[in-house]
Amino acid sequence: MNTVAAVLEAARRKLPASEARLLLGHVLDQSAAWLLAHGEQVLDEDDLLAFASLVARRAGGEPVAYLVGRREFFGRDFEVSPAVLIPRPETELLVDIALANVGAGETARILDLGTGSGCIAVTLALELPQAQVTAIDASAIALAVARRNADRYSARLRFVQSDWFDALGEESFDLIVANPPYIAAADPHLAAGDLRHEPVTALASGTDGLDALRRIIAGAPAHLAPGGQLWLEHGYDQAPAVQELLFAAGLTEVKQHSDLAGIIRVSGGRLPLEFALTARGKAP
Ligand code: GLN
């Protein structure tokens, strides 16, 4: 009999049990808890075929998040598609740091560069209801995904299609965050595992992986309000280079934070008040 328990058991020959449960839960539109409680339930032919197809695609390497069209981030479900990077748990660190630096009642102007699924920007807009959040991405398709994620949670934010700061004019922000592409273009990881299926423009950035980080850090002072902060996610071995770039851009209070694996993953700094004034030509 093709019961829930039997098909999950059979799928375990090809996939980890947790992935098989996610895929079957998606087909049946039920939770993992429901599956456990309904092991005797018999699947109809359509569901059986749909599940078999997902198991085969997963076994062929497609990411589970793309197969089910969603991934959890910061306790909320986000729609994802192959047009956007799949949200990573380590990126929650960037959100934690942003939240620790902006008061809940503050009307901070926040910019998320390269928003992708919108997971960072939508989370910040929901956690900081007083903030004015702007999310930019170069990809119109990614922005459509981000917009749907905002709508789904009735998050209020502004979306702008832009190549990093290009479309923002002279606008400035109290907080700029980004999880930009930071993998070296020739890194063999790009051709392996789930990364093969993700948008390369969201992952790879020049020969040393630092092209986007360089551009964002160099452009940030012109778009930070006096005293404003910039926080960036970067690669496991890029902390020294990013620290140097932050100093070279004139930022102070440069700080670096480790993720749960103990890897320095997020770096940032603040635009000093004097620097902001001179850079804008408002001081002698
Ligand atoms: N942390 C991701 C990975 O290594 C990369 C994300 C990114 O480039 N922003 O899989």
PDB file of C-alpha atoms and ligand atoms in Angstrom:
ATOM      1  CA  MET A   1       0.000   0.000   0.000  1.00  0.00           C
ATOM      2  CA  ASN A   2       1.245   3.479  -0.851  1.00  0.00           C
ATOM      3  CA  THR A   3       0.784   4.973   2.578  1.00  0.00           C
ATOM      4  CA  VAL A   4       2.501   8.116   3.839  1.00  0.00           C
ATOM      5  CA  ALA A   5       4.811   5.990   6.016  1.00  0.00           C
ATOM      6  CA  ALA A   6       5.635   3.580   3.180  1.00  0.00           C
ATOM      7  CA  VAL A   7       6.490   6.202   0.563  1.00  0.00           C
ATOM      8  CA  LEU A   8       8.619   8.130   3.060  1.00  0.00           C
ATOM      9  CA  GLU A   9      10.432   4.918   3.928  1.00  0.00           C
ATOM     10  CA  ALA A  10      11.024   4.148   0.237  1.00  0.00           C
ATOM     11  CA  ALA A  11      12.289   7.695  -0.440  1.00  0.00           C
ATOM     12  CA  ARG A  12      14.898   7.303   2.295  1.00  0.00           C
ATOM     13  CA  ARG A  13      16.946   5.157  -0.038  1.00  0.00           C
ATOM     14  CA  LYS A  14      17.555   8.306  -2.106  1.00  0.00           C
ATOM     15  CA  LEU A  15      17.185  11.205   0.337  1.00  0.00           C
ATOM     16  CA  PRO A  16      17.625  12.149   3.996  1.00  0.00           C
ATOM     17  CA  ALA A  17      14.363  11.599   5.909  1.00  0.00           C
ATOM     18  CA  SER A  18      13.986  15.312   6.680  1.00  0.00           C
ATOM     19  CA  GLU A  19      14.108  16.215   2.972  1.00  0.00           C
ATOM     20  CA  ALA A  20      11.637  13.474   2.040  1.00  0.00           C
ATOM     21  CA  ARG A  21       9.224  14.817   4.672  1.00  0.00           C
ATOM     22  CA  LEU A  22       9.569  18.381   3.361  1.00  0.00           C
ATOM     23  CA  LEU A  23       8.826  17.243  -0.198  1.00  0.00           C
ATOM     24  CA  LEU A  24       5.853  15.044   0.752  1.00  0.00           C
ATOM     25  CA  GLY A  25       4.527  17.756   3.054  1.00  0.00           C
ATOM     26  CA  HIS A  26       4.690  20.125   0.092  1.00  0.00           C
ATOM     27  CA  VAL A  27       2.787  17.733  -2.199  1.00  0.00           C
ATOM     28  CA  LEU A  28       0.070  17.097   0.382  1.00  0.00           C
ATOM     29  CA  ASP A  29       0.113  20.652   1.750  1.00  0.00           C
ATOM     30  CA  GLN A  30       0.603  19.268   5.245  1.00  0.00           C
ATOM     31  CA  SER A  31       3.110  19.774   8.063  1.00  0.00           C
ATOM     32  CA  ALA A  32       5.776  17.301   9.165  1.00  0.00           C
ATOM     33  CA  ALA A  33       3.734  16.753  12.337  1.00  0.00           C
ATOM     34  CA  TRP A  34       0.687  15.841  10.232  1.00  0.00           C
ATOM     35  CA  LEU A  35       2.754  13.331   8.230  1.00  0.00           C
ATOM     36  CA  LEU A  36       3.947  11.657  11.432  1.00  0.00           C
ATOM     37  CA  ALA A  37       0.399  11.390  12.736  1.00  0.00           C
ATOM     38  CA  HIS A  38      -1.038  10.098   9.440  1.00  0.00           C
ATOM     39  CA  GLY A  39       1.403   7.354   8.455  1.00  0.00           C
ATOM     40  CA  GLU A  40      -1.479   5.061   7.477  1.00  0.00           C
ATOM     41  CA  GLN A  41      -3.033   7.559   5.058  1.00  0.00           C
ATOM     42  CA  VAL A  42      -3.041   6.224   1.479  1.00  0.00           C
ATOM     43  CA  LEU A  43      -1.765   8.548  -1.270  1.00  0.00           C
ATOM     44  CA  ASP A  44      -3.727   8.989  -4.482  1.00  0.00           C
ATOM     45  CA  GLU A  45      -2.073   8.504  -7.861  1.00  0.00           C
ATOM     46  CA  ASP A  46      -1.475  12.225  -8.568  1.00  0.00           C
ATOM     47  CA  ASP A  47       0.205  12.841  -5.225  1.00  0.00           C
ATOM     48  CA  LEU A  48       2.284   9.716  -5.650  1.00  0.00           C
ATOM     49  CA  LEU A  49       3.524  10.858  -9.061  1.00  0.00           C
ATOM     50  CA  ALA A  50       4.178  14.403  -7.864  1.00  0.00           C
ATOM     51  CA  PHE A  51       6.186  13.102  -4.910  1.00  0.00           C
ATOM     52  CA  ALA A  52       8.180  10.668  -7.080  1.00  0.00           C
ATOM     53  CA  SER A  53       9.061  13.499  -9.452  1.00  0.00           C
ATOM     54  CA  LEU A  54      10.252  15.773  -6.613  1.00  0.00           C
ATOM     55  CA  VAL A  55      12.315  12.957  -5.078  1.00  0.00           C
ATOM     56  CA  ALA A  56      13.980  12.324  -8.449  1.00  0.00           C
ATOM     57  CA  ARG A  57      14.726  16.030  -8.958  1.00  0.00           C
ATOM     58  CA  ARG A  58      16.154  16.368  -5.455  1.00  0.00           C
ATOM     59  CA  ALA A  59      18.245  13.225  -5.973  1.00  0.00           C
ATOM     60  CA  GLY A  60      19.461  14.907  -9.186  1.00  0.00           C
ATOM     61  CA  GLY A  61      20.731  17.854  -7.145  1.00  0.00           C
ATOM     62  CA  GLU A  62      18.001  20.529  -7.240  1.00  0.00           C
ATOM     63  CA  PRO A  63      17.761  22.420  -3.936  1.00  0.00           C
ATOM     64  CA  VAL A  64      14.800  21.508  -1.732  1.00  0.00           C
ATOM     65  CA  ALA A  65      13.960  25.200  -1.299  1.00  0.00           C
ATOM     66  CA  TYR A  66      13.427  25.621  -5.049  1.00  0.00           C
ATOM     67  CA  LEU A  67      11.406  22.408  -5.294  1.00  0.00           C
ATOM     68  CA  VAL A  68       8.992  23.525  -2.595  1.00  0.00           C
ATOM     69  CA  GLY A  69       9.280  27.235  -3.503  1.00  0.00           C
ATOM     70  CA  ARG A  70      10.028  28.471  -0.008  1.00  0.00           C
ATOM     71  CA  ARG A  71      12.577  28.649   2.810  1.00  0.00           C
ATOM     72  CA  GLU A  72      12.313  29.784   6.399  1.00  0.00           C
ATOM     73  CA  PHE A  73      14.283  32.845   7.484  1.00  0.00           C
ATOM     74  CA  PHE A  74      14.142  34.495  10.907  1.00  0.00           C
ATOM     75  CA  GLY A  75      11.070  32.432  11.802  1.00  0.00           C
ATOM     76  CA  ARG A  76       9.079  33.343   8.691  1.00  0.00           C
ATOM     77  CA  ASP A  77       8.430  31.571   5.433  1.00  0.00           C
ATOM     78  CA  PHE A  78       9.836  33.236   2.299  1.00  0.00           C
ATOM     79  CA  GLU A  79       8.942  32.452  -1.281  1.00  0.00           C
ATOM     80  CA  VAL A  80      12.040  31.585  -3.298  1.00  0.00           C
ATOM     81  CA  SER A  81      12.650  30.776  -6.957  1.00  0.00           C
ATOM     82  CA  PRO A  82      15.796  30.060  -8.970  1.00  0.00           C
ATOM     83  CA  ALA A  83      15.932  33.842  -9.610  1.00  0.00           C
ATOM     84  CA  VAL A  84      17.007  34.464  -6.009  1.00  0.00           C
ATOM     85  CA  LEU A  85      19.582  33.166  -3.559  1.00  0.00           C
ATOM     86  CA  ILE A  86      18.155  30.738  -1.024  1.00  0.00           C
ATOM     87  CA  PRO A  87      18.183  32.443   2.410  1.00  0.00           C
ATOM     88  CA  ARG A  88      20.946  31.047   4.648  1.00  0.00           C
ATOM     89  CA  PRO A  89      20.746  30.684   8.423  1.00  0.00           C
ATOM     90  CA  GLU A  90      24.069  32.549   8.836  1.00  0.00           C
ATOM     91  CA  THR A  91      22.502  35.636   7.233  1.00  0.00           C
ATOM     92  CA  GLU A  92      20.255  35.918  10.306  1.00  0.00           C
ATOM     93  CA  LEU A  93      23.404  37.256  12.014  1.00  0.00           C
ATOM     94  CA  LEU A  94      23.276  40.315   9.753  1.00  0.00           C
ATOM     95  CA  VAL A  95      19.654  40.888  10.791  1.00  0.00           C
ATOM     96  CA  ASP A  96      20.506  40.414  14.483  1.00  0.00           C
ATOM     97  CA  ILE A  97      23.266  43.023  14.222  1.00  0.00           C
ATOM     98  CA  ALA A  98      21.042  45.475  12.370  1.00  0.00           C
ATOM     99  CA  LEU A  99      18.339  45.055  15.024  1.00  0.00           C
ATOM    100  CA  ALA A 100      20.850  45.518  17.833  1.00  0.00           C
ATOM    101  CA  ASN A 101      21.919  48.822  16.272  1.00  0.00           C
ATOM    102  CA  VAL A 102      18.546  50.357  15.511  1.00  0.00           C
ATOM    103  CA  GLY A 103      16.091  51.153  18.297  1.00  0.00           C
ATOM    104  CA  ALA A 104      12.618  49.608  17.879  1.00  0.00           C
ATOM    105  CA  GLY A 105      10.943  53.027  18.032  1.00  0.00           C
ATOM    106  CA  GLU A 106      13.455  54.746  15.744  1.00  0.00           C
ATOM    107  CA  THR A 107      12.403  56.090  12.366  1.00  0.00           C
ATOM    108  CA  ALA A 108      15.615  54.874  10.760  1.00  0.00           C
ATOM    109  CA  ARG A 109      16.091  54.959   7.001  1.00  0.00           C
ATOM    110  CA  ILE A 110      17.377  51.510   6.064  1.00  0.00           C
ATOM    111  CA  LEU A 111      18.756  50.297   2.721  1.00  0.00           C
ATOM    112  CA  ASP A 112      19.176  46.632   1.748  1.00  0.00           C
ATOM    113  CA  LEU A 113      21.431  46.248  -1.284  1.00  0.00           C
ATOM    114  CA  GLY A 114      20.883  43.190  -3.482  1.00  0.00           C
ATOM    115  CA  THR A 115      17.747  42.134  -1.669  1.00  0.00           C
ATOM    116  CA  GLY A 116      17.068  38.929  -3.654  1.00  0.00           C
ATOM    117  CA  SER A 117      14.116  37.173  -1.976  1.00  0.00           C
ATOM    118  CA  GLY A 118      13.793  40.224   0.269  1.00  0.00           C
ATOM    119  CA  CYS A 119      14.387  38.115   3.364  1.00  0.00           C
ATOM    120  CA  ILE A 120      16.608  40.738   5.056  1.00  0.00           C
ATOM    121  CA  ALA A 121      14.598  43.815   4.056  1.00  0.00           C
ATOM    122  CA  VAL A 122      11.182  42.292   4.816  1.00  0.00           C
ATOM    123  CA  THR A 123      12.396  40.978   8.174  1.00  0.00           C
ATOM    124  CA  LEU A 124      13.776  44.417   9.116  1.00  0.00           C
ATOM    125  CA  ALA A 125      10.571  46.149   8.007  1.00  0.00           C
ATOM    126  CA  LEU A 126       8.516  43.774  10.154  1.00  0.00           C
ATOM    127  CA  GLU A 127      10.802  43.879  13.188  1.00  0.00           C
ATOM    128  CA  LEU A 128      11.209  47.670  13.000  1.00  0.00           C
ATOM    129  CA  PRO A 129       7.758  48.993  12.097  1.00  0.00           C
ATOM    130  CA  GLN A 130       8.921  52.611  12.461  1.00  0.00           C
ATOM    131  CA  ALA A 131      11.788  52.200   9.997  1.00  0.00           C
ATOM    132  CA  GLN A 132      11.626  53.248   6.347  1.00  0.00           C
ATOM    133  CA  VAL A 133      13.108  50.333   4.464  1.00  0.00           C
ATOM    134  CA  THR A 134      14.307  50.489   0.859  1.00  0.00           C
ATOM    135  CA  ALA A 135      15.271  47.269  -0.929  1.00  0.00           C
ATOM    136  CA  ILE A 136      17.183  47.352  -4.180  1.00  0.00           C
ATOM    137  CA  ASP A 137      18.137  44.662  -6.647  1.00  0.00           C
ATOM    138  CA  ALA A 138      19.466  44.712 -10.196  1.00  0.00           C
ATOM    139  CA  SER A 139      17.083  41.906 -11.173  1.00  0.00           C
ATOM    140  CA  ALA A 140      13.429  42.721 -11.920  1.00  0.00           C
ATOM    141  CA  ILE A 141      12.520  39.061 -11.409  1.00  0.00           C
ATOM    142  CA  ALA A 142      14.151  39.018  -7.985  1.00  0.00           C
ATOM    143  CA  LEU A 143      12.306  42.226  -7.063  1.00  0.00           C
ATOM    144  CA  ALA A 144       9.003  40.589  -8.013  1.00  0.00           C
ATOM    145  CA  VAL A 145       9.755  37.722  -5.618  1.00  0.00           C
ATOM    146  CA  ALA A 146      10.762  40.190  -2.863  1.00  0.00           C
ATOM    147  CA  ARG A 147       7.592  42.206  -3.417  1.00  0.00           C
ATOM    148  CA  ARG A 148       5.427  39.097  -3.027  1.00  0.00           C
ATOM    149  CA  ASN A 149       7.233  38.278   0.210  1.00  0.00           C
ATOM    150  CA  ALA A 150       6.560  41.798   1.485  1.00  0.00           C
ATOM    151  CA  ASP A 151       2.879  41.599   0.472  1.00  0.00           C
ATOM    152  CA  ARG A 152       2.450  38.247   2.122  1.00  0.00           C
ATOM    153  CA  TYR A 153       3.388  39.763   5.496  1.00  0.00           C
ATOM    154  CA  SER A 154       1.934  43.216   4.768  1.00  0.00           C
ATOM    155  CA  ALA A 155       5.415  44.654   5.235  1.00  0.00           C
ATOM    156  CA  ARG A 156       5.750  48.281   4.168  1.00  0.00           C
ATOM    157  CA  LEU A 157       8.878  48.897   2.136  1.00  0.00           C
ATOM    158  CA  ARG A 158      10.039  50.519  -1.050  1.00  0.00           C
ATOM    159  CA  PHE A 159      11.565  48.552  -3.918  1.00  0.00           C
ATOM    160  CA  VAL A 160      13.965  50.059  -6.436  1.00  0.00           C
ATOM    161  CA  GLN A 161      15.600  48.356  -9.395  1.00  0.00           C
ATOM    162  CA  SER A 162      19.221  49.449  -9.341  1.00  0.00           C
ATOM    163  CA  ASP A 163      22.777  48.304  -9.872  1.00  0.00           C
ATOM    164  CA  TRP A 164      23.915  48.834  -6.268  1.00  0.00           C
ATOM    165  CA  PHE A 165      23.657  52.603  -5.496  1.00  0.00           C
ATOM    166  CA  ASP A 166      23.295  53.741  -9.126  1.00  0.00           C
ATOM    167  CA  ALA A 167      19.581  54.643  -9.122  1.00  0.00           C
ATOM    168  CA  LEU A 168      19.572  56.218  -5.655  1.00  0.00           C
ATOM    169  CA  GLY A 169      20.757  59.730  -6.536  1.00  0.00           C
ATOM    170  CA  GLU A 170      21.939  61.599  -3.447  1.00  0.00           C
ATOM    171  CA  GLU A 171      19.694  59.782  -1.031  1.00  0.00           C
ATOM    172  CA  SER A 172      21.239  58.820   2.302  1.00  0.00           C
ATOM    173  CA  PHE A 173      20.419  56.247   4.952  1.00  0.00           C
ATOM    174  CA  ASP A 174      20.992  55.621   8.641  1.00  0.00           C
ATOM    175  CA  LEU A 175      21.735  51.951   8.055  1.00  0.00           C
ATOM    176  CA  ILE A 176      22.903  50.110   4.958  1.00  0.00           C
ATOM    177  CA  VAL A 177      23.001  46.293   4.934  1.00  0.00           C
ATOM    178  CA  ALA A 178      23.951  43.829   2.225  1.00  0.00           C
ATOM    179  CA  ASN A 179      24.548  40.166   1.639  1.00  0.00           C
ATOM    180  CA  PRO A 180      26.248  40.641  -1.722  1.00  0.00           C
ATOM    181  CA  PRO A 181      27.823  38.012  -3.973  1.00  0.00           C
ATOM    182  CA  TYR A 182      31.267  37.270  -2.537  1.00  0.00           C
ATOM    183  CA  ILE A 183      32.516  33.987  -3.954  1.00  0.00           C
ATOM    184  CA  ALA A 184      35.572  34.014  -6.249  1.00  0.00           C
ATOM    185  CA  ALA A 185      34.490  33.401  -9.849  1.00  0.00           C
ATOM    186  CA  ALA A 186      36.747  30.352 -10.190  1.00  0.00           C
ATOM    187  CA  ASP A 187      35.787  28.801  -6.834  1.00  0.00           C
ATOM    188  CA  PRO A 188      34.976  25.116  -7.474  1.00  0.00           C
ATOM    189  CA  HIS A 189      32.097  25.314  -4.933  1.00  0.00           C
ATOM    190  CA  LEU A 190      30.081  27.208  -7.562  1.00  0.00           C
ATOM    191  CA  ALA A 191      29.982  24.061  -9.686  1.00  0.00           C
ATOM    192  CA  ALA A 192      28.957  21.752  -6.844  1.00  0.00           C
ATOM    193  CA  GLY A 193      25.855  20.994  -4.776  1.00  0.00           C
ATOM    194  CA  ASP A 194      22.983  23.444  -4.406  1.00  0.00           C
ATOM    195  CA  LEU A 195      25.090  26.428  -5.555  1.00  0.00           C
ATOM    196  CA  ARG A 196      24.954  25.128  -9.157  1.00  0.00           C
ATOM    197  CA  HIS A 197      21.248  25.955  -9.216  1.00  0.00           C
ATOM    198  CA  GLU A 198      21.398  29.414  -7.643  1.00  0.00           C
ATOM    199  CA  PRO A 199      21.806  32.646  -9.655  1.00  0.00           C
ATOM    200  CA  VAL A 200      25.530  33.103 -10.217  1.00  0.00           C
ATOM    201  CA  THR A 201      25.086  36.899 -10.072  1.00  0.00           C
ATOM    202  CA  ALA A 202      24.002  36.477  -6.438  1.00  0.00           C
ATOM    203  CA  LEU A 203      27.020  34.325  -5.593  1.00  0.00           C
ATOM    204  CA  ALA A 204      30.148  35.170  -7.578  1.00  0.00           C
ATOM    205  CA  SER A 205      31.940  38.503  -7.731  1.00  0.00           C
ATOM    206  CA  GLY A 206      35.215  38.812  -9.604  1.00  0.00           C
ATOM    207  CA  THR A 207      38.492  36.956  -9.305  1.00  0.00           C
ATOM    208  CA  ASP A 208      38.831  37.342  -5.530  1.00  0.00           C
ATOM    209  CA  GLY A 209      35.093  37.495  -4.785  1.00  0.00           C
ATOM    210  CA  LEU A 210      35.462  41.054  -3.494  1.00  0.00           C
ATOM    211  CA  ASP A 211      34.242  43.107  -6.471  1.00  0.00           C
ATOM    212  CA  ALA A 212      30.752  43.784  -5.076  1.00  0.00           C
ATOM    213  CA  LEU A 213      32.035  44.364  -1.536  1.00  0.00           C
ATOM    214  CA  ARG A 214      34.591  46.863  -2.883  1.00  0.00           C
ATOM    215  CA  ARG A 215      31.926  48.735  -4.810  1.00  0.00           C
ATOM    216  CA  ILE A 216      29.456  48.795  -1.934  1.00  0.00           C
ATOM    217  CA  ILE A 217      32.026  49.906   0.644  1.00  0.00           C
ATOM    218  CA  ALA A 218      33.474  52.592  -1.631  1.00  0.00           C
ATOM    219  CA  GLY A 219      29.991  53.900  -2.466  1.00  0.00           C
ATOM    220  CA  ALA A 220      28.576  53.767   1.064  1.00  0.00           C
ATOM    221  CA  PRO A 221      29.976  57.054   2.505  1.00  0.00           C
ATOM    222  CA  ALA A 222      28.066  59.077  -0.110  1.00  0.00           C
ATOM    223  CA  HIS A 223      24.830  57.332   0.936  1.00  0.00           C
ATOM    224  CA  LEU A 224      25.232  57.209   4.708  1.00  0.00           C
ATOM    225  CA  ALA A 225      23.772  59.895   6.928  1.00  0.00           C
ATOM    226  CA  PRO A 226      26.270  61.385   9.429  1.00  0.00           C
ATOM    227  CA  GLY A 227      26.858  58.638  12.001  1.00  0.00           C
ATOM    228  CA  GLY A 228      25.132  56.063   9.766  1.00  0.00           C
ATOM    229  CA  GLN A 229      26.213  52.426   9.744  1.00  0.00           C
ATOM    230  CA  LEU A 230      27.148  49.899   7.091  1.00  0.00           C
ATOM    231  CA  TRP A 231      26.950  46.145   7.817  1.00  0.00           C
ATOM    232  CA  LEU A 232      27.960  43.461   5.334  1.00  0.00           C
ATOM    233  CA  GLU A 233      28.011  39.702   5.095  1.00  0.00           C
ATOM    234  CA  HIS A 234      31.163  38.288   3.495  1.00  0.00           C
ATOM    235  CA  GLY A 235      33.043  35.056   2.889  1.00  0.00           C
ATOM    236  CA  TYR A 236      34.738  32.936   5.562  1.00  0.00           C
ATOM    237  CA  ASP A 237      38.243  34.165   4.596  1.00  0.00           C
ATOM    238  CA  GLN A 238      37.462  37.786   3.692  1.00  0.00           C
ATOM    239  CA  ALA A 239      37.366  39.406   7.152  1.00  0.00           C
ATOM    240  CA  PRO A 240      40.847  41.037   6.929  1.00  0.00           C
ATOM    241  CA  ALA A 241      40.252  42.367   3.399  1.00  0.00           C
ATOM    242  CA  VAL A 242      36.814  43.733   4.305  1.00  0.00           C
ATOM    243  CA  GLN A 243      38.160  45.373   7.462  1.00  0.00           C
ATOM    244  CA  GLU A 244      40.809  47.109   5.375  1.00  0.00           C
ATOM    245  CA  LEU A 245      38.229  48.271   2.819  1.00  0.00           C
ATOM    246  CA  LEU A 246      36.020  49.691   5.586  1.00  0.00           C
ATOM    247  CA  PHE A 247      38.929  51.687   7.023  1.00  0.00           C
ATOM    248  CA  ALA A 248      40.015  52.815   3.553  1.00  0.00           C
ATOM    249  CA  ALA A 249      36.497  54.196   2.957  1.00  0.00           C
ATOM    250  CA  GLY A 250      36.889  56.316   6.077  1.00  0.00           C
ATOM    251  CA  LEU A 251      34.525  54.365   8.334  1.00  0.00           C
ATOM    252  CA  THR A 252      35.173  54.183  12.078  1.00  0.00           C
ATOM    253  CA  GLU A 253      34.047  51.891  14.899  1.00  0.00           C
ATOM    254  CA  VAL A 254      34.766  49.011  12.538  1.00  0.00           C
ATOM    255  CA  LYS A 255      33.522  45.777  14.108  1.00  0.00           C
ATOM    256  CA  GLN A 256      33.404  42.152  13.022  1.00  0.00           C
ATOM    257  CA  HIS A 257      31.067  39.397  14.201  1.00  0.00           C
ATOM    258  CA  SER A 258      31.322  35.608  14.036  1.00  0.00           C
ATOM    259  CA  ASP A 259      28.502  33.296  12.975  1.00  0.00           C
ATOM    260  CA  LEU A 260      27.451  30.206  14.945  1.00  0.00           C
ATOM    261  CA  ALA A 261      30.275  28.241  13.329  1.00  0.00           C
ATOM    262  CA  GLY A 262      32.796  30.737  14.769  1.00  0.00           C
ATOM    263  CA  ILE A 263      33.594  32.248  11.353  1.00  0.00           C
ATOM    264  CA  ILE A 264      33.820  36.045  11.044  1.00  0.00           C
ATOM    265  CA  ARG A 265      30.898  36.551   8.711  1.00  0.00           C
ATOM    266  CA  VAL A 266      29.629  40.099   9.184  1.00  0.00           C
ATOM    267  CA  SER A 267      31.680  43.298   9.286  1.00  0.00           C
ATOM    268  CA  GLY A 268      30.656  46.904   9.563  1.00  0.00           C
ATOM    269  CA  GLY A 269      31.427  50.421  10.598  1.00  0.00           C
ATOM    270  CA  ARG A 270      30.070  53.900  11.033  1.00  0.00           C
ATOM    271  CA  LEU A 271      30.515  57.081   9.055  1.00  0.00           C
ATOM    272  CA  PRO A 272      32.077  59.657  11.377  1.00  0.00           C
ATOM    273  CA  LEU A 273      30.196  62.950  11.609  1.00  0.00           C
ATOM    274  CA  GLU A 274      33.169  65.079  10.446  1.00  0.00           C
ATOM    275  CA  PHE A 275      33.876  62.810   7.476  1.00  0.00           C
ATOM    276  CA  ALA A 276      30.282  63.042   6.371  1.00  0.00           C
ATOM    277  CA  LEU A 277      30.396  66.823   6.466  1.00  0.00           C
ATOM    278  CA  THR A 278      33.666  67.177   4.534  1.00  0.00           C
ATOM    279  CA  ALA A 279      32.740  64.539   1.983  1.00  0.00           C
ATOM    280  CA  ARG A 280      29.541  66.430   1.273  1.00  0.00           C
ATOM    281  CA  GLY A 281      31.371  69.719   1.011  1.00  0.00           C
ATOM    282  CA  LYS A 282      29.397  71.290   3.840  1.00  0.00           C
ATOM    283  CA  ALA A 283      32.384  71.952   6.102  1.00  0.00           C
ATOM    284  CA  PRO A 284      35.482  74.066   5.529  1.00  0.00           C
TER     285      PRO A 284
HETATM  286  N1  GLN B   1      27.169  31.987   1.985  1.00  0.00           N
HETATM  287  C1  GLN B   1      26.824  31.561   0.681  1.00  0.00           C
HETATM  288  C2  GLN B   1      27.538  30.287   0.349  1.00  0.00           C
HETATM  289  O1  GLN B   1      28.723  30.181   0.494  1.00  0.00           O
HETATM  290  C3  GLN B   1      27.127  32.593  -0.360  1.00  0.00           C
HETATM  291  C4  GLN B   1      26.208  33.733  -0.272  1.00  0.00           C
HETATM  292  C5  GLN B   1      26.709  34.928  -0.989  1.00  0.00           C
HETATM  293  O2  GLN B   1      27.531  34.881  -1.911  1.00  0.00           O
HETATM  294  N2  GLN B   1      26.220  36.037  -0.597  1.00  0.00           N
HETATM  295  O3  GLN B   1      26.886  29.349  -0.027  1.00  0.00           O
END
